Amino acid sequence: MKFLITGGAGFIGSALVRFLINETEHSVVNFDKLTYAGNLDTLNSVSDSERYSFIQGDICDDALVRKTLAAEAPDKIMHLAAESHVDRSVDSPGEFIQTNIVGTFTLLNAALDYWEREKPAEFLFHHVSTDEVYGSLSMEAPSFTETTPYDPNSPYSASKASSDHLVRAWGETYGLPYVITNCSNNYGYFQFPEKLVPLMILNAMNEQPLPVYGDGMNVRDWLYVDDHARALYLVATSGKEGETYNIGGNSEKTNIDVVKTICSLLETYNPPKKDQRYEDLITYVTDRPGHDFRYSVDTSKIQSELGWEPEESFESGIAKTIEWYLENQSWCESVQEGQTERARLGLSRNKSG
């Protein structure tokens, strides 16, 4: 089959592309705008494959999307292109509305016309979303399931909730074959350095402050990116049409525990140059607005129906991640060019956004 991956040069998208080329016989068309978070270097290991091709484009460009679908005739569309950083959505929500809502609307209309015209036998529109659409949990609350009511609190999660609803509506109203997946926090190699895990690794390596929001007690479920890629492929090829599947790592951690784990491992892998501990660099900063307290994902549906479960524990995954960043500092430096400071975003409001 042929897979069209939107956002295939991003963190999760590139992991999915590498999985498809390395672990299957399918072909892949990578459709990516190459924003600040898209990087074709993440695909150097597969870019020479005869089964891989790249098209630079914006999902909001209706003419180009339609031209691409007509020319490439994909069997599966896996839609990962999105503005995804919550902190940036606080500062500049307009970009999230445009890409995540208008872009998904544009892609859905083009996909519907393509599907109605060509009727590929195994066609599926797979929309990749987030657990953040479900809102915030207390420590006592049960984990998110696929039937948890939506309750988004940030501009990012609201935009993703909107796109989820659009996909479901195009399926129910127009018959477009679809599935939706909602994942927990991803981490791993090739992640853009503004995210929590790489930010802490790289700041520590450079003996810079480790900025932690609030008291650091917010809880996230951590999912290793290669486990996520494997789950996405299973859903796209074996999932039931019209269903939603939650994907999580079964690894709930407070943010401060994540940071301290990184500091502890770095003490072994990359001892500080000075007579200090990496933990001494931890700095508590003003919490961002609307910071959800806890996310927790119930993965029993995808486990029971598709036989998927994460292969990496947080402990094994974070060790691999730290080792990768230590061994690939040149990549980190290249993607950090133009960034004046590796700090937390989302503490100022761009009034023009």
CSV table of C-alpha atoms in Angstrom, one decimal:
chain,number,residue,atom,x,y,z
A,1,MET,CA,0.0,0.0,0.0
A,2,LYS,CA,0.9,3.6,-0.3
A,3,PHE,CA,0.8,5.8,2.9
A,4,LEU,CA,0.6,9.6,2.7
A,5,ILE,CA,1.9,11.0,5.9
A,6,THR,CA,1.3,14.7,6.7
A,7,GLY,CA,3.8,16.1,9.0
A,8,GLY,CA,6.3,13.3,8.2
A,9,ALA,CA,9.3,15.5,9.0
A,10,GLY,CA,8.2,16.2,12.5
A,11,PHE,CA,9.1,14.3,15.7
A,12,ILE,CA,6.4,11.6,15.6
A,13,GLY,CA,5.8,11.7,11.9
A,14,SER,CA,9.5,11.0,11.1
A,15,ALA,CA,9.4,8.1,13.6
A,16,LEU,CA,6.4,6.7,11.7
A,17,VAL,CA,8.0,7.2,8.3
A,18,ARG,CA,11.2,5.4,9.5
A,19,PHE,CA,9.1,2.5,10.9
A,20,LEU,CA,7.1,2.1,7.6
A,21,ILE,CA,10.3,2.1,5.5
A,22,ASN,CA,12.3,-0.1,7.8
A,23,GLU,CA,9.7,-2.5,9.1
A,24,THR,CA,7.2,-2.9,6.3
A,25,GLU,CA,7.0,-3.2,2.5
A,26,HIS,CA,4.7,-0.2,2.0
A,27,SER,CA,5.7,3.0,0.2
A,28,VAL,CA,5.5,6.4,1.9
A,29,VAL,CA,4.8,9.9,0.6
A,30,ASN,CA,5.9,12.5,3.2
A,31,PHE,CA,3.9,15.8,2.9
A,32,ASP,CA,5.4,18.4,5.2
A,33,LYS,CA,5.5,22.2,5.3
A,34,LEU,CA,8.9,22.2,7.0
A,35,THR,CA,8.1,24.7,9.8
A,36,TYR,CA,10.6,25.2,12.6
A,37,ALA,CA,9.7,21.7,14.0
A,38,GLY,CA,10.2,19.9,10.7
A,39,ASN,CA,13.6,18.5,9.9
A,40,LEU,CA,14.5,16.3,6.9
A,41,ASP,CA,17.7,15.2,8.7
A,42,THR,CA,15.5,13.0,10.8
A,43,LEU,CA,14.9,10.9,7.7
A,44,ASN,CA,18.4,10.6,6.3
A,45,SER,CA,18.4,6.9,7.1
A,46,VAL,CA,15.5,6.2,4.8
A,47,SER,CA,15.6,9.1,2.3
A,48,ASP,CA,17.3,7.0,-0.4
A,49,SER,CA,14.7,4.3,-0.3
A,50,GLU,CA,12.8,3.8,-3.6
A,51,ARG,CA,9.7,3.5,-1.5
A,52,TYR,CA,10.0,7.0,0.0
A,53,SER,CA,9.3,10.4,-1.5
A,54,PHE,CA,8.9,13.9,-0.1
A,55,ILE,CA,6.6,16.8,-1.1
A,56,GLN,CA,7.0,20.1,0.6
A,57,GLY,CA,3.6,21.6,1.2
A,58,ASP,CA,1.0,23.1,3.5
A,59,ILE,CA,-2.1,21.2,4.4
A,60,CYS,CA,-4.0,24.6,4.1
A,61,ASP,CA,-3.1,24.7,0.4
A,62,ASP,CA,-6.2,23.2,-1.1
A,63,ALA,CA,-4.9,23.1,-4.7
A,64,LEU,CA,-1.6,21.4,-3.7
A,65,VAL,CA,-3.3,18.9,-1.4
A,66,ARG,CA,-5.7,17.9,-4.2
A,67,LYS,CA,-3.0,17.7,-6.8
A,68,THR,CA,-0.9,15.5,-4.4
A,69,LEU,CA,-3.8,13.1,-3.8
A,70,ALA,CA,-4.6,12.8,-7.5
A,71,ALA,CA,-0.9,12.2,-8.4
A,72,GLU,CA,0.0,9.9,-5.5
A,73,ALA,CA,-3.2,7.9,-5.1
A,74,PRO,CA,-2.6,6.9,-1.5
A,75,ASP,CA,-4.4,4.0,0.2
A,76,LYS,CA,-4.0,5.5,3.7
A,77,ILE,CA,-3.8,9.1,4.8
A,78,MET,CA,-2.2,9.4,8.2
A,79,HIS,CA,-2.6,13.0,9.4
A,80,LEU,CA,0.0,14.2,11.8
A,81,ALA,CA,0.7,17.7,10.6
A,82,ALA,CA,-0.1,20.1,13.4
A,83,GLU,CA,1.1,22.9,15.6
A,84,SER,CA,1.7,20.9,18.7
A,85,HIS,CA,3.5,22.8,21.5
A,86,VAL,CA,1.1,23.9,24.2
A,87,ASP,CA,3.3,26.7,25.3
A,88,ARG,CA,3.4,28.3,21.8
A,89,SER,CA,-0.4,28.0,21.7
A,90,VAL,CA,-0.6,30.2,24.7
A,91,ASP,CA,1.6,32.9,23.1
A,92,SER,CA,0.3,32.6,19.5
A,93,PRO,CA,-3.1,30.8,19.3
A,94,GLY,CA,-3.9,32.0,15.7
A,95,GLU,CA,-1.3,29.7,14.1
A,96,PHE,CA,-2.9,26.7,15.9
A,97,ILE,CA,-6.4,27.6,14.7
A,98,GLN,CA,-5.1,27.9,11.1
A,99,THR,CA,-3.1,24.7,10.9
A,100,ASN,CA,-4.9,22.4,13.2
A,101,ILE,CA,-8.5,23.3,12.4
A,102,VAL,CA,-8.5,25.0,8.9
A,103,GLY,CA,-5.7,22.7,7.7
A,104,THR,CA,-7.6,19.6,8.8
A,105,PHE,CA,-10.8,20.9,7.2
A,106,THR,CA,-8.9,21.5,3.9
A,107,LEU,CA,-7.4,18.0,4.0
A,108,LEU,CA,-10.7,16.3,4.8
A,109,ASN,CA,-12.5,18.0,1.9
A,110,ALA,CA,-9.7,17.0,-0.5
A,111,ALA,CA,-9.6,13.4,0.9
A,112,LEU,CA,-13.4,13.0,0.7
A,113,ASP,CA,-13.4,14.1,-3.0
A,114,TYR,CA,-10.5,11.8,-3.7
A,115,TRP,CA,-12.1,8.8,-2.0
A,116,GLU,CA,-15.5,9.3,-3.7
A,117,ARG,CA,-13.8,9.6,-7.1
A,118,GLU,CA,-11.2,6.8,-6.8
A,119,LYS,CA,-12.7,4.5,-4.2
A,120,PRO,CA,-9.4,2.8,-3.2
A,121,ALA,CA,-10.3,-0.5,-1.6
A,122,GLU,CA,-8.4,-0.1,1.7
A,123,PHE,CA,-8.7,3.7,2.0
A,124,LEU,CA,-8.6,5.2,5.5
A,125,PHE,CA,-8.2,8.6,6.9
A,126,HIS,CA,-6.2,8.2,10.2
A,127,HIS,CA,-6.3,11.4,12.4
A,128,VAL,CA,-3.5,11.5,15.0
A,129,SER,CA,-4.5,13.5,18.1
A,130,THR,CA,-3.7,14.0,21.7
A,131,ASP,CA,-5.0,13.0,25.2
A,132,GLU,CA,-5.1,16.7,26.0
A,133,VAL,CA,-8.5,17.0,24.4
A,134,TYR,CA,-10.0,15.2,27.4
A,135,GLY,CA,-8.9,18.0,29.8
A,136,SER,CA,-7.4,17.6,33.3
A,137,LEU,CA,-7.6,14.9,35.9
A,138,SER,CA,-7.2,14.9,39.7
A,139,MET,CA,-5.0,12.2,41.2
A,140,GLU,CA,-8.0,10.2,42.3
A,141,ALA,CA,-9.8,10.3,38.9
A,142,PRO,CA,-9.8,7.2,36.6
A,143,SER,CA,-7.7,7.3,33.4
A,144,PHE,CA,-9.0,8.7,30.1
A,145,THR,CA,-10.9,6.2,28.0
A,146,GLU,CA,-12.1,6.6,24.4
A,147,THR,CA,-15.5,7.7,25.8
A,148,THR,CA,-14.3,10.4,28.2
A,149,PRO,CA,-16.1,13.7,27.4
A,150,TYR,CA,-13.9,16.3,25.7
A,151,ASP,CA,-12.9,19.2,28.0
A,152,PRO,CA,-9.9,21.0,26.4
A,153,ASN,CA,-8.3,23.8,28.4
A,154,SER,CA,-5.5,25.3,26.2
A,155,PRO,CA,-5.6,26.8,22.7
A,156,TYR,CA,-3.7,23.8,21.5
A,157,SER,CA,-6.0,21.2,23.0
A,158,ALA,CA,-9.0,23.1,21.8
A,159,SER,CA,-7.7,23.2,18.3
A,160,LYS,CA,-7.0,19.4,18.4
A,161,ALA,CA,-10.5,18.7,19.8
A,162,SER,CA,-12.0,20.7,17.0
A,163,SER,CA,-10.1,18.8,14.4
A,164,ASP,CA,-11.1,15.5,16.1
A,165,HIS,CA,-14.8,16.6,15.8
A,166,LEU,CA,-14.3,17.5,12.1
A,167,VAL,CA,-12.9,14.1,11.3
A,168,ARG,CA,-15.7,12.3,13.1
A,169,ALA,CA,-18.3,14.6,11.4
A,170,TRP,CA,-16.8,13.8,7.9
A,171,GLY,CA,-17.1,10.2,8.7
A,172,GLU,CA,-20.6,10.2,10.0
A,173,THR,CA,-22.0,12.7,7.6
A,174,TYR,CA,-20.2,11.9,4.4
A,175,GLY,CA,-19.1,8.3,5.0
A,176,LEU,CA,-15.4,9.0,4.9
A,177,PRO,CA,-13.6,6.0,6.3
A,178,TYR,CA,-11.6,7.2,9.4
A,179,VAL,CA,-10.0,6.3,12.7
A,180,ILE,CA,-8.8,8.6,15.4
A,181,THR,CA,-6.0,8.0,17.9
A,182,ASN,CA,-5.3,10.1,21.0
A,183,CYS,CA,-1.8,9.7,22.4
A,184,SER,CA,-0.1,10.7,25.7
A,185,ASN,CA,3.2,12.7,25.9
A,186,ASN,CA,5.8,11.4,23.5
A,187,TYR,CA,9.5,11.5,24.1
A,188,GLY,CA,12.6,10.1,22.4
A,189,TYR,CA,15.3,10.9,19.8
A,190,PHE,CA,15.0,13.7,17.3
A,191,GLN,CA,12.5,15.7,19.5
A,192,PHE,CA,12.6,19.5,19.0
A,193,PRO,CA,14.5,21.0,22.0
A,194,GLU,CA,11.7,23.2,23.3
A,195,LYS,CA,9.9,20.1,24.7
A,196,LEU,CA,10.4,19.1,28.3
A,197,VAL,CA,12.7,16.1,28.0
A,198,PRO,CA,15.2,17.4,25.4
A,199,LEU,CA,15.1,20.9,26.9
A,200,MET,CA,16.2,19.5,30.3
A,201,ILE,CA,18.9,17.2,28.7
A,202,LEU,CA,20.4,19.9,26.6
A,203,ASN,CA,20.2,22.7,29.3
A,204,ALA,CA,21.9,20.4,31.8
A,205,MET,CA,24.6,19.5,29.3
A,206,ASN,CA,25.3,23.2,28.9
A,207,GLU,CA,25.0,23.9,32.6
A,208,GLN,CA,22.0,26.2,32.1
A,209,PRO,CA,19.0,26.5,34.4
A,210,LEU,CA,16.4,23.7,34.2
A,211,PRO,CA,13.1,25.7,34.3
A,212,VAL,CA,10.2,23.7,35.8
A,213,TYR,CA,6.7,25.2,35.8
A,214,GLY,CA,5.0,25.8,39.2
A,215,ASP,CA,5.9,23.2,41.8
A,216,GLY,CA,6.6,20.5,39.2
A,217,MET,CA,3.9,18.2,40.4
A,218,ASN,CA,1.9,18.1,37.2
A,219,VAL,CA,1.5,14.5,36.0
A,220,ARG,CA,1.9,13.1,32.5
A,221,ASP,CA,1.9,9.7,30.9
A,222,TRP,CA,5.1,9.2,28.9
A,223,LEU,CA,5.1,7.3,25.6
A,224,TYR,CA,8.3,6.3,23.8
A,225,VAL,CA,8.0,7.6,20.2
A,226,ASP,CA,8.9,4.2,18.6
A,227,ASP,CA,6.2,2.5,20.6
A,228,HIS,CA,3.8,5.2,19.3
A,229,ALA,CA,4.8,4.6,15.7
A,230,ARG,CA,4.2,0.9,16.0
A,231,ALA,CA,0.7,1.6,17.5
A,232,LEU,CA,-0.2,4.0,14.7
A,233,TYR,CA,0.6,1.4,12.1
A,234,LEU,CA,-1.5,-1.2,13.8
A,235,VAL,CA,-4.4,1.1,14.0
A,236,ALA,CA,-4.1,2.2,10.4
A,237,THR,CA,-4.0,-1.4,9.1
A,238,SER,CA,-6.0,-3.3,11.7
A,239,GLY,CA,-8.1,-0.8,13.5
A,240,LYS,CA,-11.9,-0.7,13.2
A,241,GLU,CA,-13.2,2.0,10.9
A,242,GLY,CA,-15.0,4.8,12.8
A,243,GLU,CA,-13.3,4.0,16.1
A,244,THR,CA,-11.0,5.9,18.5
A,245,TYR,CA,-8.0,4.3,20.1
A,246,ASN,CA,-6.1,5.8,23.0
A,247,ILE,CA,-2.3,5.2,23.0
A,248,GLY,CA,-0.2,5.7,26.2
A,249,GLY,CA,3.0,4.5,27.7
A,250,ASN,CA,1.5,3.3,31.1
A,251,SER,CA,4.2,5.5,32.7
A,252,GLU,CA,2.7,8.3,34.8
A,253,LYS,CA,5.4,10.6,36.2
A,254,THR,CA,5.3,14.1,37.8
A,255,ASN,CA,7.3,16.7,35.8
A,256,ILE,CA,9.8,17.1,38.6
A,257,ASP,CA,10.4,13.3,38.8
A,258,VAL,CA,11.1,13.3,35.1
A,259,VAL,CA,13.6,16.2,35.5
A,260,LYS,CA,15.3,14.5,38.5
A,261,THR,CA,15.5,11.2,36.6
A,262,ILE,CA,17.2,13.0,33.7
A,263,CYS,CA,19.6,14.6,36.1
A,264,SER,CA,20.4,11.4,37.9
A,265,LEU,CA,21.2,9.5,34.6
A,266,LEU,CA,23.3,12.4,33.3
A,267,GLU,CA,25.4,12.2,36.4
A,268,THR,CA,26.4,8.7,35.2
A,269,TYR,CA,26.5,9.3,31.4
A,270,ASN,CA,27.9,12.8,31.4
A,271,PRO,CA,29.3,13.9,34.8
A,272,PRO,CA,29.2,17.7,35.4
A,273,LYS,CA,32.4,19.6,34.5
A,274,LYS,CA,32.2,21.6,37.7
A,275,ASP,CA,31.8,20.4,41.3
A,276,GLN,CA,28.0,20.4,41.3
A,277,ARG,CA,25.0,18.2,40.7
A,278,TYR,CA,22.7,18.6,37.7
A,279,GLU,CA,19.8,18.9,40.2
A,280,ASP,CA,21.3,22.1,41.5
A,281,LEU,CA,20.3,23.7,38.1
A,282,ILE,CA,16.6,23.1,38.7
A,283,THR,CA,14.7,26.4,38.8
A,284,TYR,CA,11.0,26.7,39.5
A,285,VAL,CA,9.4,29.3,37.2
A,286,THR,CA,5.9,30.9,37.0
A,287,ASP,CA,3.4,28.3,35.9
A,288,ARG,CA,1.9,28.7,32.5
A,289,PRO,CA,-1.8,29.7,32.2
A,290,GLY,CA,-4.3,26.8,32.2
A,291,HIS,CA,-1.7,24.2,33.0
A,292,ASP,CA,-3.6,20.9,33.2
A,293,PHE,CA,-2.8,19.0,36.4
A,294,ARG,CA,-2.8,15.3,35.2
A,295,TYR,CA,-3.2,13.2,32.1
A,296,SER,CA,-3.6,9.4,32.3
A,297,VAL,CA,-4.5,7.1,29.4
A,298,ASP,CA,-6.3,3.8,29.6
A,299,THR,CA,-4.9,1.7,26.8
A,300,SER,CA,-7.0,-1.4,27.4
A,301,LYS,CA,-8.9,-1.0,24.1
A,302,ILE,CA,-5.9,-1.0,21.8
A,303,GLN,CA,-4.3,-3.8,23.9
A,304,SER,CA,-7.4,-6.1,23.7
A,305,GLU,CA,-8.4,-5.4,20.1
A,306,LEU,CA,-5.0,-5.0,18.4
A,307,GLY,CA,-2.6,-6.7,20.8
A,308,TRP,CA,-0.4,-3.6,21.3
A,309,GLU,CA,1.4,-2.6,24.4
A,310,PRO,CA,4.5,-0.4,24.9
A,311,GLU,CA,7.8,-2.2,24.7
A,312,GLU,CA,9.7,0.5,26.5
A,313,SER,CA,9.3,1.4,30.2
A,314,PHE,CA,10.0,5.0,31.0
A,315,GLU,CA,13.2,4.0,32.6
A,316,SER,CA,14.5,2.1,29.5
A,317,GLY,CA,13.2,4.7,27.1
A,318,ILE,CA,14.6,7.8,28.9
A,319,ALA,CA,18.0,6.1,29.1
A,320,LYS,CA,18.0,5.5,25.4
A,321,THR,CA,16.9,9.1,24.8
A,322,ILE,CA,19.6,10.6,26.9
A,323,GLU,CA,22.3,8.5,25.3
A,324,TRP,CA,21.1,9.6,21.8
A,325,TYR,CA,21.2,13.3,22.7
A,326,LEU,CA,24.7,12.9,24.1
A,327,GLU,CA,25.8,11.1,20.9
A,328,ASN,CA,24.1,13.6,18.5
A,329,GLN,CA,25.0,17.0,19.8
A,330,SER,CA,25.7,18.3,16.3
A,331,TRP,CA,22.1,17.7,15.3
A,332,CYS,CA,20.9,19.4,18.4
A,333,GLU,CA,23.1,22.5,17.7
A,334,SER,CA,21.8,22.7,14.1
A,335,VAL,CA,18.2,22.8,15.1
A,336,GLN,CA,18.9,25.3,17.9
A,337,GLU,CA,20.3,27.8,15.5
A,338,GLY,CA,18.3,31.0,15.7
A,339,GLN,CA,17.0,30.3,19.2
A,340,THR,CA,18.3,32.9,21.6
A,341,GLU,CA,17.5,30.9,24.8
A,342,ARG,CA,16.4,27.4,25.7
A,343,ALA,CA,13.7,28.5,28.1
A,344,ARG,CA,10.0,27.7,28.8
A,345,LEU,CA,7.5,29.4,26.6
A,346,GLY,CA,3.9,30.3,27.3
A,347,LEU,CA,4.6,32.9,29.9
A,348,SER,CA,3.8,35.9,27.7
A,349,ARG,CA,0.7,36.7,25.6
A,350,ASN,CA,1.3,37.8,22.1
A,351,LYS,CA,-1.6,40.3,21.7
A,352,SER,CA,-1.5,40.1,17.9
A,353,GLY,CA,-1.7,36.3,17.9
